[in-house]
Amino acid sequence: MLDICLLGTGGMMPTPNRFLTAMLARLNGRLLLIDCGEGTQVTMKLLGWGFKTIDVICFTHFHADHISGLPGMLLTIGNAGRTEPLTLIGPPGLQYIVEGLKRIAPELPFSLKYIELKQQNTIEISGFHISYILVEHMVRCYAYRIDVPRKGKFDLKRAEQLNIPKTIWSKLQKEGIAYYNDKEYTADMVMGKPRKGISVIYCTDSRPIDSLITFSKYADLLICEGMYGEEEKKQKAIEKKHMIFSEAARLAKQANVSRLWLTHFSPALLEPELYLQNAKQIFEQTELGEERKVISLYFTE
Amino acid sequence: MLDICLLGTGGMMPTPNRFLTAMLARLNGRLLLIDCGEGTQVTMKLLGWGFKTIDVICFTHFHADHISGLPGMLLTIGNAGRTEPLTLIGPPGLQYIVEGLKRIAPELPFSLKYIELKQQNTIEISGFHISYILVEHMVRCYAYRIDVPRKGKFDLKRAEQLNIPKTIWSKLQKEGIAYYNDKEYTADMVMGKPRKGISVIYCTDSRPIDSLITFSKYADLLICEGMYGEEEKKQKAIEKKHMIFSEAARLAKQANVSRLWLTHFSPALLEPELYLQNAKQIFEQTELGEERKVISLYFTE
């Protein structure tokens, strides 16, 4: 099971009614955070999943509304008792930016590990398989995909046919290799093809570029920006490199995702519900993001 | 009239129920802010005094809870349309710290002017007379005093006796010097001694050192930290270089201020009202700070 929480729904600046857009994922008690604007630690406190087990923080880009909460967050993670290293992932320049912000949090009880994104790759941390693509914004910006892969089925019949001793079945499934009486057994002997895992896409801020369709294909959940609801703001969205609701919905439809959550609303967009239909008529499984909206995603057959 | 708003009452970290401690002063529509933690721009938005006319931001020290909100605040001030320079005042190292934070707000429509505090001095900006003293905290930290001085009375009788032409009376009062038919007139000819002005002290974080008594003498309002309410936390306060309520009250009494507002409550201090009596039995005019508590201070005879 992968738990996902949308910590806030605001874009540009924090406001009294909205925390800034950020996503928290929880897998076996470990946490992955994407983006950390001013106030993200407050909405996390309200959520109650804790701070100590945050193993990785990913940044889409370095506009302040996506990273300004980092110094306070690092101090709060330290106050929660963390001593294990913490990994930060983001566009090139990450270390320079963070070292600037860390001037007001110079002493932490844990170390930071920096991963600056370059060529395509998948990073695995605490069971989260993190991949990313460059998207189209005013500055270098990435969308993230979080996968929890699922192994194939263990073929009981085949294991018996091959006389694999029962005592090593569990080890073989978990570790992919096991020994018994000096004989080696490997997973491919008894494990079926990997099954569909769980996948979540987090995309903000960007125009709805084609590569996002492939990247988001068949995801269980697409969390996507919808800076403006109104159709007539499309030109503004093009200029500012954002999306309107209907563009996010079209992306969700083309990528054939299971559901879409809209977020990163403009401070001027006071009633996003007025424009939800603009998205739903294109992609029915569209929902508006809300502060601390949570979903638990399960493996499905 | 000087309007004062305590923007938040929290210390250490922002929490769902308290914004971080900061003070906003308004004089003739111009604003002075002291401290700017994570979320200060949100409580300011709720207050509604605007952002564009912030002419100066003072920092007591560089612990994150007093400055982490600066990058977002600068961007919001820019979005409000400010193009005039903005002055930042703080301990030595200010420019280094702010330039680190500004890596996520590299482009602003106004310039920054830095004043790093050294020897005793008074700085005048937009009518605010700002003075400061070094206090006793874990890091270099300052308390601020904001004065609005008041000139003496214009001596009408004396002006008539001296045959000062009525047409220059107003100029003489405002500018201190005026000319009529090539003759020079100066304020000392007709102005009485300066009268009592308005003064506000903002002191957090510190131990209650003696120099604070002189510094705060006869202030209309002392905004002072009370990190802990309980008497038995005095030892902890000494170790962490903070104050308990009764220490702040004793300071207020010794300085003979008109009123005391307690603030900068520890996140663990959930019900400060339980300990208010510890302060009031020493200094009756003690009040608990509250989010966006406001007072208008007037000249008195």
mmCIF file of N, CA, C and O in Angstrom, chain A residues 12-17 37-42 45-46 62-65 67-73 75-76 79 95-105, chain B residues 12-17 37-42 45-46 62-65 67-73 75-76 79 95-105:
data_model
loop_
_atom_site.group_PDB
_atom_site.id
_atom_site.type_symbol
_atom_site.label_atom_id
_atom_site.label_comp_id
_atom_site.label_asym_id
_atom_site.label_seq_id
_atom_site.Cartn_x
_atom_site.Cartn_y
_atom_site.Cartn_z
ATOM 1 N N MET A 12 2.224 29.953 -6.297
ATOM 2 C CA MET A 12 2.768 31.311 -6.286
ATOM 3 C C MET A 12 3.124 31.831 -4.893
ATOM 4 O O MET A 12 4.246 32.225 -4.658
ATOM 5 N N MET A 13 2.167 31.871 -3.988
ATOM 6 C CA MET A 13 2.445 32.364 -2.633
ATOM 7 C C MET A 13 1.479 31.698 -1.658
ATOM 8 O O MET A 13 0.377 31.329 -2.024
ATOM 9 N N PRO A 14 1.919 31.537 -0.402
ATOM 10 C CA PRO A 14 0.994 30.958 0.572
ATOM 11 C C PRO A 14 -0.100 31.970 0.898
ATOM 12 O O PRO A 14 0.153 33.172 0.910
ATOM 13 N N THR A 15 -1.301 31.501 1.113
ATOM 14 C CA THR A 15 -2.408 32.397 1.449
ATOM 15 C C THR A 15 -3.113 31.836 2.687
ATOM 16 O O THR A 15 -2.881 30.693 3.074
ATOM 17 N N PRO A 16 -3.968 32.635 3.316
ATOM 18 C CA PRO A 16 -4.629 32.153 4.540
ATOM 19 C C PRO A 16 -5.437 30.872 4.330
ATOM 20 O O PRO A 16 -5.609 30.096 5.251
ATOM 21 N N ASN A 17 -5.925 30.644 3.113
ATOM 22 C CA ASN A 17 -6.792 29.482 2.900
ATOM 23 C C ASN A 17 -6.110 28.298 2.238
ATOM 24 O O ASN A 17 -6.704 27.228 2.136
ATOM 25 N N GLY A 37 7.318 24.289 0.134
ATOM 26 C CA GLY A 37 7.181 25.746 0.183
ATOM 27 C C GLY A 37 6.978 26.245 1.604
ATOM 28 O O GLY A 37 6.951 25.465 2.563
ATOM 29 N N GLU A 38 6.818 27.552 1.704
ATOM 30 C CA GLU A 38 6.616 28.179 3.021
ATOM 31 C C GLU A 38 5.322 27.630 3.642
ATOM 32 O O GLU A 38 4.250 27.754 3.075
ATOM 33 N N GLY A 39 5.444 26.992 4.798
ATOM 34 C CA GLY A 39 4.267 26.458 5.489
ATOM 35 C C GLY A 39 4.060 24.965 5.323
ATOM 36 O O GLY A 39 3.179 24.388 5.964
ATOM 37 N N THR A 40 4.852 24.313 4.471
ATOM 38 C CA THR A 40 4.664 22.874 4.261
ATOM 39 C C THR A 40 4.800 22.100 5.574
ATOM 40 O O THR A 40 4.071 21.138 5.820
ATOM 41 N N GLN A 41 5.690 22.548 6.436
ATOM 42 C CA GLN A 41 5.831 21.829 7.715
ATOM 43 C C GLN A 41 4.582 21.974 8.584
ATOM 44 O O GLN A 41 4.284 21.092 9.394
ATOM 45 N N VAL A 42 3.842 23.062 8.400
ATOM 46 C CA VAL A 42 2.633 23.256 9.214
ATOM 47 C C VAL A 42 1.523 22.304 8.766
ATOM 48 O O VAL A 42 0.878 21.642 9.582
ATOM 49 N N LYS A 45 2.315 18.922 9.906
ATOM 50 C CA LYS A 45 2.029 18.766 11.342
ATOM 51 C C LYS A 45 0.547 18.424 11.532
ATOM 52 O O LYS A 45 0.197 17.537 12.313
ATOM 53 N N LEU A 46 -0.302 19.106 10.794
ATOM 54 C CA LEU A 46 -1.744 18.821 10.861
ATOM 55 C C LEU A 46 -2.051 17.414 10.366
ATOM 56 O O LEU A 46 -2.950 16.748 10.871
ATOM 57 N N PHE A 62 13.176 25.614 -8.575
ATOM 58 C CA PHE A 62 13.606 26.459 -7.469
ATOM 59 C C PHE A 62 12.831 27.762 -7.327
ATOM 60 O O PHE A 62 13.332 28.723 -6.736
ATOM 61 N N HIS A 63 11.622 27.834 -7.865
ATOM 62 C CA HIS A 63 10.789 28.987 -7.521
ATOM 63 C C HIS A 63 10.439 28.867 -6.039
ATOM 64 O O HIS A 63 10.209 27.765 -5.520
ATOM 65 N N ALA A 64 10.395 30.041 -5.382
ATOM 66 C CA ALA A 64 10.296 30.055 -3.913
ATOM 67 C C ALA A 64 9.107 29.261 -3.384
ATOM 68 O O ALA A 64 9.194 28.630 -2.331
ATOM 69 N N ASP A 65 7.990 29.263 -4.105
ATOM 70 C CA ASP A 65 6.805 28.576 -3.573
ATOM 71 C C ASP A 65 6.979 27.059 -3.541
ATOM 72 O O ASP A 65 6.116 26.350 -3.022
ATOM 73 N N ILE A 67 10.168 25.694 -2.584
ATOM 74 C CA ILE A 67 11.358 25.329 -1.789
ATOM 75 C C ILE A 67 11.584 26.226 -0.566
ATOM 76 O O ILE A 67 12.389 25.886 0.302
ATOM 77 N N SER A 68 10.821 27.311 -0.438
ATOM 78 C CA SER A 68 11.109 28.273 0.644
ATOM 79 C C SER A 68 10.941 27.705 2.050
ATOM 80 O O SER A 68 11.485 28.244 3.005
ATOM 81 N N GLY A 69 10.206 26.609 2.178
ATOM 82 C CA GLY A 69 10.011 26.028 3.511
ATOM 83 C C GLY A 69 11.118 25.079 3.938
ATOM 84 O O GLY A 69 11.059 24.504 5.026
ATOM 85 N N LEU A 70 12.123 24.907 3.077
ATOM 86 C CA LEU A 70 13.143 23.896 3.376
ATOM 87 C C LEU A 70 13.939 24.134 4.661
ATOM 88 O O LEU A 70 14.079 23.194 5.459
ATOM 89 N N PRO A 71 14.450 25.358 4.919
ATOM 90 C CA PRO A 71 15.273 25.502 6.131
ATOM 91 C C PRO A 71 14.494 25.120 7.399
ATOM 92 O O PRO A 71 14.990 24.380 8.244
ATOM 93 N N GLY A 72 13.267 25.603 7.506
ATOM 94 C CA GLY A 72 12.450 25.263 8.671
ATOM 95 C C GLY A 72 12.155 23.768 8.734
ATOM 96 O O GLY A 72 12.151 23.163 9.807
ATOM 97 N N MET A 73 11.905 23.176 7.572
ATOM 98 C CA MET A 73 11.623 21.740 7.519
ATOM 99 C C MET A 73 12.830 20.941 8.009
ATOM 100 O O MET A 73 12.687 20.004 8.814
ATOM 101 N N LEU A 75 15.139 21.870 10.077
ATOM 102 C CA LEU A 75 15.254 22.033 11.529
ATOM 103 C C LEU A 75 14.212 21.187 12.257
ATOM 104 O O LEU A 75 14.496 20.565 13.282
ATOM 105 N N THR A 76 13.018 21.146 11.705
ATOM 106 C CA THR A 76 11.949 20.360 12.335
ATOM 107 C C THR A 76 12.236 18.861 12.245
ATOM 108 O O THR A 76 11.979 18.114 13.193
ATOM 109 N N ASN A 79 14.670 18.290 14.933
ATOM 110 C CA ASN A 79 14.007 18.282 16.248
ATOM 111 C C ASN A 79 13.228 17.003 16.487
ATOM 112 O O ASN A 79 12.979 16.627 17.629
ATOM 113 N N GLN A 95 22.512 21.974 -4.895
ATOM 114 C CA GLN A 95 23.392 22.149 -3.739
ATOM 115 C C GLN A 95 23.676 23.634 -3.473
ATOM 116 O O GLN A 95 23.669 24.078 -2.328
ATOM 117 N N TYR A 96 23.863 24.395 -4.545
ATOM 118 C CA TYR A 96 24.094 25.846 -4.417
ATOM 119 C C TYR A 96 22.904 26.527 -3.731
ATOM 120 O O TYR A 96 23.072 27.330 -2.801
ATOM 121 N N ILE A 97 21.706 26.177 -4.178
ATOM 122 C CA ILE A 97 20.478 26.764 -3.605
ATOM 123 C C ILE A 97 20.337 26.374 -2.138
ATOM 124 O O ILE A 97 20.116 27.217 -1.266
ATOM 125 N N VAL A 98 20.478 25.087 -1.871
ATOM 126 C CA VAL A 98 20.250 24.606 -0.499
ATOM 127 C C VAL A 98 21.312 25.170 0.441
ATOM 128 O O VAL A 98 21.011 25.537 1.581
ATOM 129 N N GLU A 99 22.533 25.259 -0.035
ATOM 130 C CA GLU A 99 23.573 25.820 0.838
ATOM 131 C C GLU A 99 23.312 27.290 1.149
ATOM 132 O O GLU A 99 23.679 27.769 2.220
ATOM 133 N N GLY A 100 22.682 27.994 0.234
ATOM 134 C CA GLY A 100 22.262 29.371 0.523
ATOM 135 C C GLY A 100 21.203 29.390 1.615
ATOM 136 O O GLY A 100 21.308 30.114 2.602
ATOM 137 N N LEU A 101 20.188 28.561 1.451
ATOM 138 C CA LEU A 101 19.095 28.521 2.435
ATOM 139 C C LEU A 101 19.575 28.031 3.791
ATOM 140 O O LEU A 101 19.081 28.454 4.835
ATOM 141 N N LYS A 102 20.554 27.139 3.779
ATOM 142 C CA LYS A 102 21.039 26.537 5.024
ATOM 143 C C LYS A 102 21.851 27.529 5.880
ATOM 144 O O LYS A 102 22.241 27.183 7.000
ATOM 145 N N ARG A 103 22.081 28.716 5.376
ATOM 146 C CA ARG A 103 22.776 29.706 6.212
ATOM 147 C C ARG A 103 21.973 30.027 7.468
ATOM 148 O O ARG A 103 22.523 30.499 8.451
ATOM 149 N N ILE A 104 20.660 29.783 7.435
ATOM 150 C CA ILE A 104 19.874 30.005 8.661
ATOM 151 C C ILE A 104 19.569 28.684 9.374
ATOM 152 O O ILE A 104 18.800 28.659 10.335
ATOM 153 N N ALA A 105 20.149 27.599 8.899
ATOM 154 C CA ALA A 105 20.005 26.301 9.587
ATOM 155 C C ALA A 105 21.346 25.581 9.469
ATOM 156 O O ALA A 105 21.439 24.491 8.910
ATOM 157 N N MET B 12 10.307 29.204 17.992
ATOM 158 C CA MET B 12 10.991 27.981 17.576
ATOM 159 C C MET B 12 10.558 27.444 16.217
ATOM 160 O O MET B 12 11.376 27.259 15.340
ATOM 161 N N MET B 13 9.257 27.152 16.055
ATOM 162 C CA MET B 13 8.785 26.651 14.765
ATOM 163 C C MET B 13 7.326 27.057 14.574
ATOM 164 O O MET B 13 6.612 27.249 15.550
ATOM 165 N N PRO B 14 6.903 27.222 13.310
ATOM 166 C CA PRO B 14 5.493 27.558 13.103
ATOM 167 C C PRO B 14 4.626 26.336 13.430
ATOM 168 O O PRO B 14 5.042 25.213 13.195
ATOM 169 N N THR B 15 3.478 26.561 14.006
ATOM 170 C CA THR B 15 2.566 25.457 14.332
ATOM 171 C C THR B 15 1.185 25.793 13.784
ATOM 172 O O THR B 15 0.932 26.940 13.405
ATOM 173 N N PRO B 16 0.289 24.813 13.739
ATOM 174 C CA PRO B 16 -1.037 25.079 13.166
ATOM 175 C C PRO B 16 -1.794 26.190 13.897
ATOM 176 O O PRO B 16 -2.621 26.868 13.304
ATOM 177 N N ASN B 17 -1.505 26.413 15.170
ATOM 178 C CA ASN B 17 -2.276 27.399 15.930
ATOM 179 C C ASN B 17 -1.578 28.737 16.126
ATOM 180 O O ASN B 17 -2.185 29.679 16.629
ATOM 181 N N GLY B 37 9.468 35.301 10.159
ATOM 182 C CA GLY B 37 9.590 33.844 10.108
ATOM 183 C C GLY B 37 8.695 33.230 9.043
ATOM 184 O O GLY B 37 7.967 33.940 8.338
ATOM 185 N N GLU B 38 8.750 31.913 8.973
ATOM 186 C CA GLU B 38 7.935 31.177 8.001
ATOM 187 C C GLU B 38 6.453 31.428 8.296
ATOM 188 O O GLU B 38 5.977 31.125 9.381
ATOM 189 N N GLY B 39 5.748 32.004 7.345
ATOM 190 C CA GLY B 39 4.321 32.267 7.517
ATOM 191 C C GLY B 39 3.976 33.701 7.868
ATOM 192 O O GLY B 39 2.795 34.057 7.898
ATOM 193 N N THR B 40 4.978 34.537 8.110
ATOM 194 C CA THR B 40 4.680 35.931 8.483
ATOM 195 C C THR B 40 3.869 36.632 7.386
ATOM 196 O O THR B 40 2.967 37.419 7.675
ATOM 197 N N GLN B 41 4.138 36.308 6.133
ATOM 198 C CA GLN B 41 3.370 36.957 5.071
ATOM 199 C C GLN B 41 1.895 36.532 5.093
ATOM 200 O O GLN B 41 1.026 37.287 4.656
ATOM 201 N N VAL B 42 1.622 35.344 5.619
ATOM 202 C CA VAL B 42 0.235 34.872 5.665
ATOM 203 C C VAL B 42 -0.556 35.623 6.739
ATOM 204 O O VAL B 42 -1.669 36.097 6.493
ATOM 205 N N LYS B 45 -1.225 39.008 5.550
ATOM 206 C CA LYS B 45 -2.325 39.033 4.577
ATOM 207 C C LYS B 45 -3.670 39.092 5.321
ATOM 208 O O LYS B 45 -4.576 39.843 4.946
ATOM 209 N N LEU B 46 -3.777 38.291 6.387
ATOM 210 C CA LEU B 46 -5.000 38.292 7.187
ATOM 211 C C LEU B 46 -5.224 39.655 7.850
ATOM 212 O O LEU B 46 -6.353 40.101 8.007
ATOM 213 N N PHE B 62 19.447 35.645 13.628
ATOM 214 C CA PHE B 62 19.294 34.817 12.430
ATOM 215 C C PHE B 62 18.845 33.388 12.692
ATOM 216 O O PHE B 62 19.072 32.505 11.873
ATOM 217 N N HIS B 63 18.224 33.129 13.832
ATOM 218 C CA HIS B 63 17.586 31.817 13.981
ATOM 219 C C HIS B 63 16.413 31.772 13.000
ATOM 220 O O HIS B 63 15.732 32.782 12.780
ATOM 221 N N ALA B 64 16.214 30.578 12.421
ATOM 222 C CA ALA B 64 15.270 30.451 11.308
ATOM 223 C C ALA B 64 13.874 30.973 11.627
ATOM 224 O O ALA B 64 13.215 31.550 10.761
ATOM 225 N N ASP B 65 13.426 30.800 12.868
ATOM 226 C CA ASP B 65 12.052 31.229 13.184
ATOM 227 C C ASP B 65 11.882 32.744 13.148
ATOM 228 O O ASP B 65 10.761 33.242 13.272
ATOM 229 N N ILE B 67 13.570 34.618 10.565
ATOM 230 C CA ILE B 67 13.961 35.145 9.247
ATOM 231 C C ILE B 67 13.585 34.238 8.065
ATOM 232 O O ILE B 67 13.644 34.665 6.918
ATOM 233 N N SER B 68 13.122 33.021 8.347
ATOM 234 C CA SER B 68 12.889 32.055 7.253
ATOM 235 C C SER B 68 11.828 32.503 6.258
ATOM 236 O O SER B 68 11.789 32.013 5.127
ATOM 237 N N GLY B 69 10.962 33.446 6.654
ATOM 238 C CA GLY B 69 9.919 33.890 5.729
ATOM 239 C C GLY B 69 10.357 35.004 4.790
ATOM 240 O O GLY B 69 9.562 35.482 3.984
ATOM 241 N N LEU B 70 11.625 35.408 4.901
ATOM 242 C CA LEU B 70 12.059 36.574 4.123
ATOM 243 C C LEU B 70 11.964 36.404 2.601
ATOM 244 O O LEU B 70 11.443 37.301 1.926
ATOM 245 N N PRO B 71 12.448 35.297 2.024
ATOM 246 C CA PRO B 71 12.397 35.220 0.552
ATOM 247 C C PRO B 71 10.971 35.362 0.010
ATOM 248 O O PRO B 71 10.731 36.129 -0.930
ATOM 249 N N GLY B 72 10.032 34.660 0.616
ATOM 250 C CA GLY B 72 8.638 34.765 0.179
ATOM 251 C C GLY B 72 8.091 36.168 0.401
ATOM 252 O O GLY B 72 7.347 36.701 -0.427
ATOM 253 N N MET B 73 8.473 36.780 1.514
ATOM 254 C CA MET B 73 8.010 38.141 1.813
ATOM 255 C C MET B 73 8.517 39.126 0.752
ATOM 256 O O MET B 73 7.757 39.971 0.256
ATOM 257 N N LEU B 75 9.285 38.517 -2.328
ATOM 258 C CA LEU B 75 8.551 38.286 -3.573
ATOM 259 C C LEU B 75 7.146 38.879 -3.491
ATOM 260 O O LEU B 75 6.645 39.466 -4.452
ATOM 261 N N THR B 76 6.516 38.727 -2.347
ATOM 262 C CA THR B 76 5.161 39.248 -2.180
ATOM 263 C C THR B 76 5.156 40.779 -2.183
ATOM 264 O O THR B 76 4.255 41.411 -2.747
ATOM 265 N N ASN B 79 5.383 41.634 -5.741
ATOM 266 C CA ASN B 79 4.088 41.434 -6.409
ATOM 267 C C ASN B 79 3.089 42.530 -6.066
ATOM 268 O O ASN B 79 2.156 42.778 -6.824
ATOM 269 N N GLN B 95 23.932 40.729 5.366
ATOM 270 C CA GLN B 95 23.976 40.650 3.906
ATOM 271 C C GLN B 95 24.325 39.237 3.432
ATOM 272 O O GLN B 95 23.723 38.723 2.478
ATOM 273 N N TYR B 96 25.236 38.579 4.135
ATOM 274 C CA TYR B 96 25.618 37.201 3.805
ATOM 275 C C TYR B 96 24.414 36.266 3.911
ATOM 276 O O TYR B 96 24.140 35.458 3.018
ATOM 277 N N ILE B 97 23.661 36.417 5.014
ATOM 278 C CA ILE B 97 22.479 35.569 5.246
ATOM 279 C C ILE B 97 21.426 35.831 4.168
ATOM 280 O O ILE B 97 20.893 34.905 3.546
ATOM 281 N N VAL B 98 21.131 37.100 3.942
ATOM 282 C CA VAL B 98 20.053 37.436 3.008
ATOM 283 C C VAL B 98 20.442 37.036 1.582
ATOM 284 O O VAL B 98 19.608 36.544 0.820
ATOM 285 N N GLU B 99 21.704 37.210 1.239
ATOM 286 C CA GLU B 99 22.115 36.807 -0.110
ATOM 287 C C GLU B 99 21.999 35.296 -0.292
ATOM 288 O O GLU B 99 21.737 34.817 -1.400
ATOM 289 N N GLY B 100 22.167 34.542 0.775
ATOM 290 C CA GLY B 100 21.925 33.092 0.710
ATOM 291 C C GLY B 100 20.456 32.806 0.459
ATOM 292 O O GLY B 100 20.091 32.044 -0.447
ATOM 293 N N LEU B 101 19.601 33.443 1.230
ATOM 294 C CA LEU B 101 18.151 33.220 1.087
ATOM 295 C C LEU B 101 17.638 33.700 -0.265
ATOM 296 O O LEU B 101 16.715 33.131 -0.842
ATOM 297 N N LYS B 102 18.251 34.762 -0.769
ATOM 298 C CA LYS B 102 17.797 35.358 -2.036
ATOM 299 C C LYS B 102 18.101 34.494 -3.263
ATOM 300 O O LYS B 102 17.683 34.829 -4.372
ATOM 301 N N ARG B 103 18.799 33.405 -3.058
ATOM 302 C CA ARG B 103 19.039 32.512 -4.207
ATOM 303 C C ARG B 103 17.720 31.968 -4.763
ATOM 304 O O ARG B 103 17.662 31.542 -5.911
ATOM 305 N N ILE B 104 16.671 31.950 -3.937
ATOM 306 C CA ILE B 104 15.372 31.521 -4.474
ATOM 307 C C ILE B 104 14.459 32.717 -4.781
ATOM 308 O O ILE B 104 13.284 32.543 -5.086
ATOM 309 N N ALA B 105 14.999 33.917 -4.690
ATOM 310 C CA ALA B 105 14.237 35.122 -5.074
ATOM 311 C C ALA B 105 15.221 36.075 -5.730
ATOM 312 O O ALA B 105 15.415 37.204 -5.272
#
